[in-house]
Short mmCIF file of C-alpha atoms and ligand atoms in Angstrom, two decimals:
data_model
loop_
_atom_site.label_atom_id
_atom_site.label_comp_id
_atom_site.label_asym_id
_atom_site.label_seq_id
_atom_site.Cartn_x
_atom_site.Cartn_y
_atom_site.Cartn_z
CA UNK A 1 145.78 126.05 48.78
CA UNK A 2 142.46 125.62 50.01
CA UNK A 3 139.79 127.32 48.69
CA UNK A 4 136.62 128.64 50.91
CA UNK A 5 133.78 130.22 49.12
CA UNK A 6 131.36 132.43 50.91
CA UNK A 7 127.56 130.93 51.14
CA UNK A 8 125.18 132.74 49.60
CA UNK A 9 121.78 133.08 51.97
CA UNK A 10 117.99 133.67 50.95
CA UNK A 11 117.15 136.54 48.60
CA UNK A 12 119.90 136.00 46.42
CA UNK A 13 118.39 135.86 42.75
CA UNK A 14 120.77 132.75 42.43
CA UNK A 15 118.84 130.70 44.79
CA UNK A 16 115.89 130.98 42.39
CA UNK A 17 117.44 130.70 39.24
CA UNK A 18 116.90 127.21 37.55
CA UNK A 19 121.07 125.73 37.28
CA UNK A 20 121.88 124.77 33.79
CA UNK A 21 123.42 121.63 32.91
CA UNK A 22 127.25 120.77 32.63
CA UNK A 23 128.68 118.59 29.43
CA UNK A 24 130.80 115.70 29.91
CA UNK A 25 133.75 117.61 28.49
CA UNK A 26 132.91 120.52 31.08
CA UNK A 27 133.14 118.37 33.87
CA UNK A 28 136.31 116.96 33.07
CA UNK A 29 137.70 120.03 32.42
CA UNK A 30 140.34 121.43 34.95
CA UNK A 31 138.19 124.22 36.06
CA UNK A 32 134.88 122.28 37.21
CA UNK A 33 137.45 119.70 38.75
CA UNK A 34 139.16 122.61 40.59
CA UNK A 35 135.49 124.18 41.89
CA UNK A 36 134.46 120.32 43.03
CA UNK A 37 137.30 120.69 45.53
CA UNK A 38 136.83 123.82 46.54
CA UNK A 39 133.37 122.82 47.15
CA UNK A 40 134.00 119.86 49.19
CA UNK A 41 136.29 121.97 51.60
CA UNK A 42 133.40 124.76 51.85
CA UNK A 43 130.70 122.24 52.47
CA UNK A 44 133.69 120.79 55.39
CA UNK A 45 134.30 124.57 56.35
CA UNK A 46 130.37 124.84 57.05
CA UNK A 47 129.63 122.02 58.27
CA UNK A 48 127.27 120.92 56.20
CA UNK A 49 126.59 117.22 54.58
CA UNK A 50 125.54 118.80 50.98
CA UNK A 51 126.24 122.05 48.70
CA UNK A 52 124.47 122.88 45.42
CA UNK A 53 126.59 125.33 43.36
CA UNK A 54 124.09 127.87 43.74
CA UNK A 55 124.65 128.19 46.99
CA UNK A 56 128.15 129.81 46.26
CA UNK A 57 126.73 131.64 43.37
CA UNK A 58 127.29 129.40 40.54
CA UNK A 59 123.71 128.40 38.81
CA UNK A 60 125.21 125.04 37.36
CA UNK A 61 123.70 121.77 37.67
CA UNK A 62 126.34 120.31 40.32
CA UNK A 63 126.41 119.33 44.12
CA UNK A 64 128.53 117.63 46.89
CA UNK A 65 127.46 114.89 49.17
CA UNK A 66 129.02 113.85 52.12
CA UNK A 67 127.52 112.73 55.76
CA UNK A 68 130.45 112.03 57.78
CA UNK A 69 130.29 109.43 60.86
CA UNK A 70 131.26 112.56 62.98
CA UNK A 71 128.75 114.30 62.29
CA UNK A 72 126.16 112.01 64.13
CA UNK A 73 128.69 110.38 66.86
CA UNK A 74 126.50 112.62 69.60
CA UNK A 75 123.37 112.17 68.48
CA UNK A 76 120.48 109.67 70.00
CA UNK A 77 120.42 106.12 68.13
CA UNK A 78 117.16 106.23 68.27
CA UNK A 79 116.73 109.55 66.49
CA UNK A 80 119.07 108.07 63.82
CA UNK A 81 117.29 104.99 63.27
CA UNK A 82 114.41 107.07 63.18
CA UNK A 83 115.72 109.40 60.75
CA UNK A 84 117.31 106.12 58.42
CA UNK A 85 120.86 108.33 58.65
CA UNK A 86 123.76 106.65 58.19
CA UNK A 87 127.12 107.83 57.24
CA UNK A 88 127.49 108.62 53.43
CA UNK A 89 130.95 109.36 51.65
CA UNK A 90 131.65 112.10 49.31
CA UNK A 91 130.26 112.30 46.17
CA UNK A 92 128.96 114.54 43.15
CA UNK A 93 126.15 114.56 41.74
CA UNK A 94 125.48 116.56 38.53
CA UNK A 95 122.36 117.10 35.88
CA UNK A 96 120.64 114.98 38.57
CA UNK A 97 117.26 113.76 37.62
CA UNK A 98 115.04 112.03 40.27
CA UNK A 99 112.73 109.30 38.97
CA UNK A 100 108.86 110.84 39.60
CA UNK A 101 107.61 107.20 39.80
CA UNK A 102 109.37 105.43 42.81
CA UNK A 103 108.93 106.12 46.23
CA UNK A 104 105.55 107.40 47.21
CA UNK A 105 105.59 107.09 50.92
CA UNK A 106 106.55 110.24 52.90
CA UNK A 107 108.30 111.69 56.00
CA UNK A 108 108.63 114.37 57.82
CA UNK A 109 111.71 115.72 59.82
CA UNK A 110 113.57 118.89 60.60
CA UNK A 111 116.04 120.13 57.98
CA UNK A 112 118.14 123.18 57.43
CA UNK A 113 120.01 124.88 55.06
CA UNK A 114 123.31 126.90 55.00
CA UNK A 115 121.80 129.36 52.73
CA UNK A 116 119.52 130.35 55.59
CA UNK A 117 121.22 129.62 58.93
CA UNK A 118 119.69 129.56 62.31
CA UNK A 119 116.11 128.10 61.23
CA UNK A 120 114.81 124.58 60.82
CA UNK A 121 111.70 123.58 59.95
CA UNK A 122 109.40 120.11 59.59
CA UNK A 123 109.71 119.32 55.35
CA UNK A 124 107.73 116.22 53.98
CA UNK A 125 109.78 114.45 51.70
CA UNK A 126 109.89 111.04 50.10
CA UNK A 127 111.37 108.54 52.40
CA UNK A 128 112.99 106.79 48.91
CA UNK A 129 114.31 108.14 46.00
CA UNK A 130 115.89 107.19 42.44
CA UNK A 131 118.51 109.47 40.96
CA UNK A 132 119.87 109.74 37.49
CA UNK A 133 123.42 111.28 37.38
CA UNK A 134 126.57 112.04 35.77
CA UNK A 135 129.71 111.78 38.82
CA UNK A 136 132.67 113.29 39.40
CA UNK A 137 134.12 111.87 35.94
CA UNK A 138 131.10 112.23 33.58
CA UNK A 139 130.04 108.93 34.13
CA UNK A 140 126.46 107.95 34.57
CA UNK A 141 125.50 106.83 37.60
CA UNK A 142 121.93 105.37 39.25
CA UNK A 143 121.66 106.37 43.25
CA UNK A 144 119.37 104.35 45.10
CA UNK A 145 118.77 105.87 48.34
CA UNK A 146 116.41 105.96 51.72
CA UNK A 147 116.20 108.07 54.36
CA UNK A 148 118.12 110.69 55.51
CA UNK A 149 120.13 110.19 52.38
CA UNK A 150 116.98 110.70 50.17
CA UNK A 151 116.13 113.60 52.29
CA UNK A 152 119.34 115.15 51.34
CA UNK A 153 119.55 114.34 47.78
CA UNK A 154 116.10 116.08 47.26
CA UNK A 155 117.28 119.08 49.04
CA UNK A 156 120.47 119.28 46.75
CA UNK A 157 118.20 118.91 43.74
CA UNK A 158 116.09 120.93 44.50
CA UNK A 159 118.48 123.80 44.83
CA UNK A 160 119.16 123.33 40.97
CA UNK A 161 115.77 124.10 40.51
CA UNK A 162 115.78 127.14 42.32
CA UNK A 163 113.60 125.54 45.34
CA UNK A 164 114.21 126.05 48.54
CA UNK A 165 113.02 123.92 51.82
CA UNK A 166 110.75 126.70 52.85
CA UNK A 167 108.61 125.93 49.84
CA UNK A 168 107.86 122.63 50.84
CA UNK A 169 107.86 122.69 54.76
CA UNK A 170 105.39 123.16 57.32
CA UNK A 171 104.85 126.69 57.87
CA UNK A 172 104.17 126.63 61.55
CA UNK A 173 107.10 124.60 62.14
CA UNK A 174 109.78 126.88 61.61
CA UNK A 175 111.52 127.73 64.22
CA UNK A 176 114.88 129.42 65.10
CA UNK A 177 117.52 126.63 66.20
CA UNK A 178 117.71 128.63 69.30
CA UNK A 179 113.83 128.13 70.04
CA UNK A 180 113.55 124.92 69.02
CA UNK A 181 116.51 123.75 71.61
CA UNK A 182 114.12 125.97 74.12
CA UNK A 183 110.94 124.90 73.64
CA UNK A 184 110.72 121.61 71.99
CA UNK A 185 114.51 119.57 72.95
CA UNK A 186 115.87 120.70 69.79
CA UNK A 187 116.22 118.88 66.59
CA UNK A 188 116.43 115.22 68.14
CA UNK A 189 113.29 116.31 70.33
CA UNK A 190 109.76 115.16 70.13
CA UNK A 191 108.17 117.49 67.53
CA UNK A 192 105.36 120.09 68.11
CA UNK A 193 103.89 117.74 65.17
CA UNK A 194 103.88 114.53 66.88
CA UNK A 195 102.02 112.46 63.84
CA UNK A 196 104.35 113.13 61.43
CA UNK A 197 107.12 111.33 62.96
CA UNK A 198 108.28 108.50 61.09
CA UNK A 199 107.47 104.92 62.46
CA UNK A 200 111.44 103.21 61.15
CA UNK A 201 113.83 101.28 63.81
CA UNK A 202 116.20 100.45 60.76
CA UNK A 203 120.10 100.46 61.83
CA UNK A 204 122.71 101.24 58.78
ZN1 ZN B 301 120.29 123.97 51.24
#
């Protein structure tokens, strides 16, 4: 049976809480293999390409990944180029650690969050990340990613350390969704912001 959790949103105590870390032996167990599952179908139900387990109340250091082709099949090349999205498949990510030293160079584009729905706003983040993991199986793993990839990764760890995207973003860019379709061509649109674009043409 599939199994839908309900999304927490903002001023839940969870969604501040610092996660704690899973063993090997936890993960393997049947229960953490039953909640990955039931995560991936609530992160389908939302849509959303990432959950942390706080966001459905649990403050453990795990989250699914997953950027379907679908999810983008509408949207402006351009703006995905732009944006370095391409398609990513599912995966889990736990005790993630992301390397401080790699990656300086920054970029700025609207994100959201299912834990507070109906706003976006402009959040600098690093354009390339390193990731020490443990997946699905316990096994350690090294992510190399750029892009919207790295934008989504940082977002998912963050939420393990009880940060949300409003901590980081620019404060007079939020904006409801609804507004920012109004006033500035919505998330694909040129941004109020126009120098913090990033300057990228790269194709998957
Ligand atoms: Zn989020």
């Amino acid at each position: 049976m599939r199994k839908i959790f309900k999304v927490v949103h903002v001023g839940e105590p969870v969604l501040r809480q610092e996660a704690r870390p899973l063993s090997v032996a936890e993960i393997r167990s049947s229960e953490i293999q039953q909640l990955i599952e039931a995560m991936r179908e609530t992160m389908y139900d939302a849509p959303g390409v990432g959950l942390a387990a706080p966001q459905i109340g649990l403050p453990l250091q795990l989250a699914v990944i997953e950027d379907k082709p679908e999810y983008t099949e509408k949207a402006p090349r351009e703006a995905l180029a732009e944006r370095e999205r391409c398609p990513v498949p599912f995966h889990v990510i736990v005790n993630p650690k992301i390397r401080p030293d790699e990656g300086e160079e920054e970029v700025r584009f609207y994100e959201g969050c299912l834990s507070l729905p109906g706003h976006l706003a402009l959040v600098p983040r690093r354009r390339n990340v390193v990731v020490d993991c443990l997946d699905q199986n316990g096994e350690p793993r090294v992510i190399k990613a750029s892009g919207w990839y790295a934008r989504i990764l940082q977002h998912e760890i963050d939420h393990l350390a009880g940060t949300l995207y409003i901590d980081r973003m620019l404060p007079r860019s939020f904006a409801t969704v609804e507004n920012l379709n109004r006033f500035f061509g919505g998330v694909f649109g040129p941004p109020p912001l126009k120098e913090h674009t990033a300057e990228s043409n790269r194709a998957c």
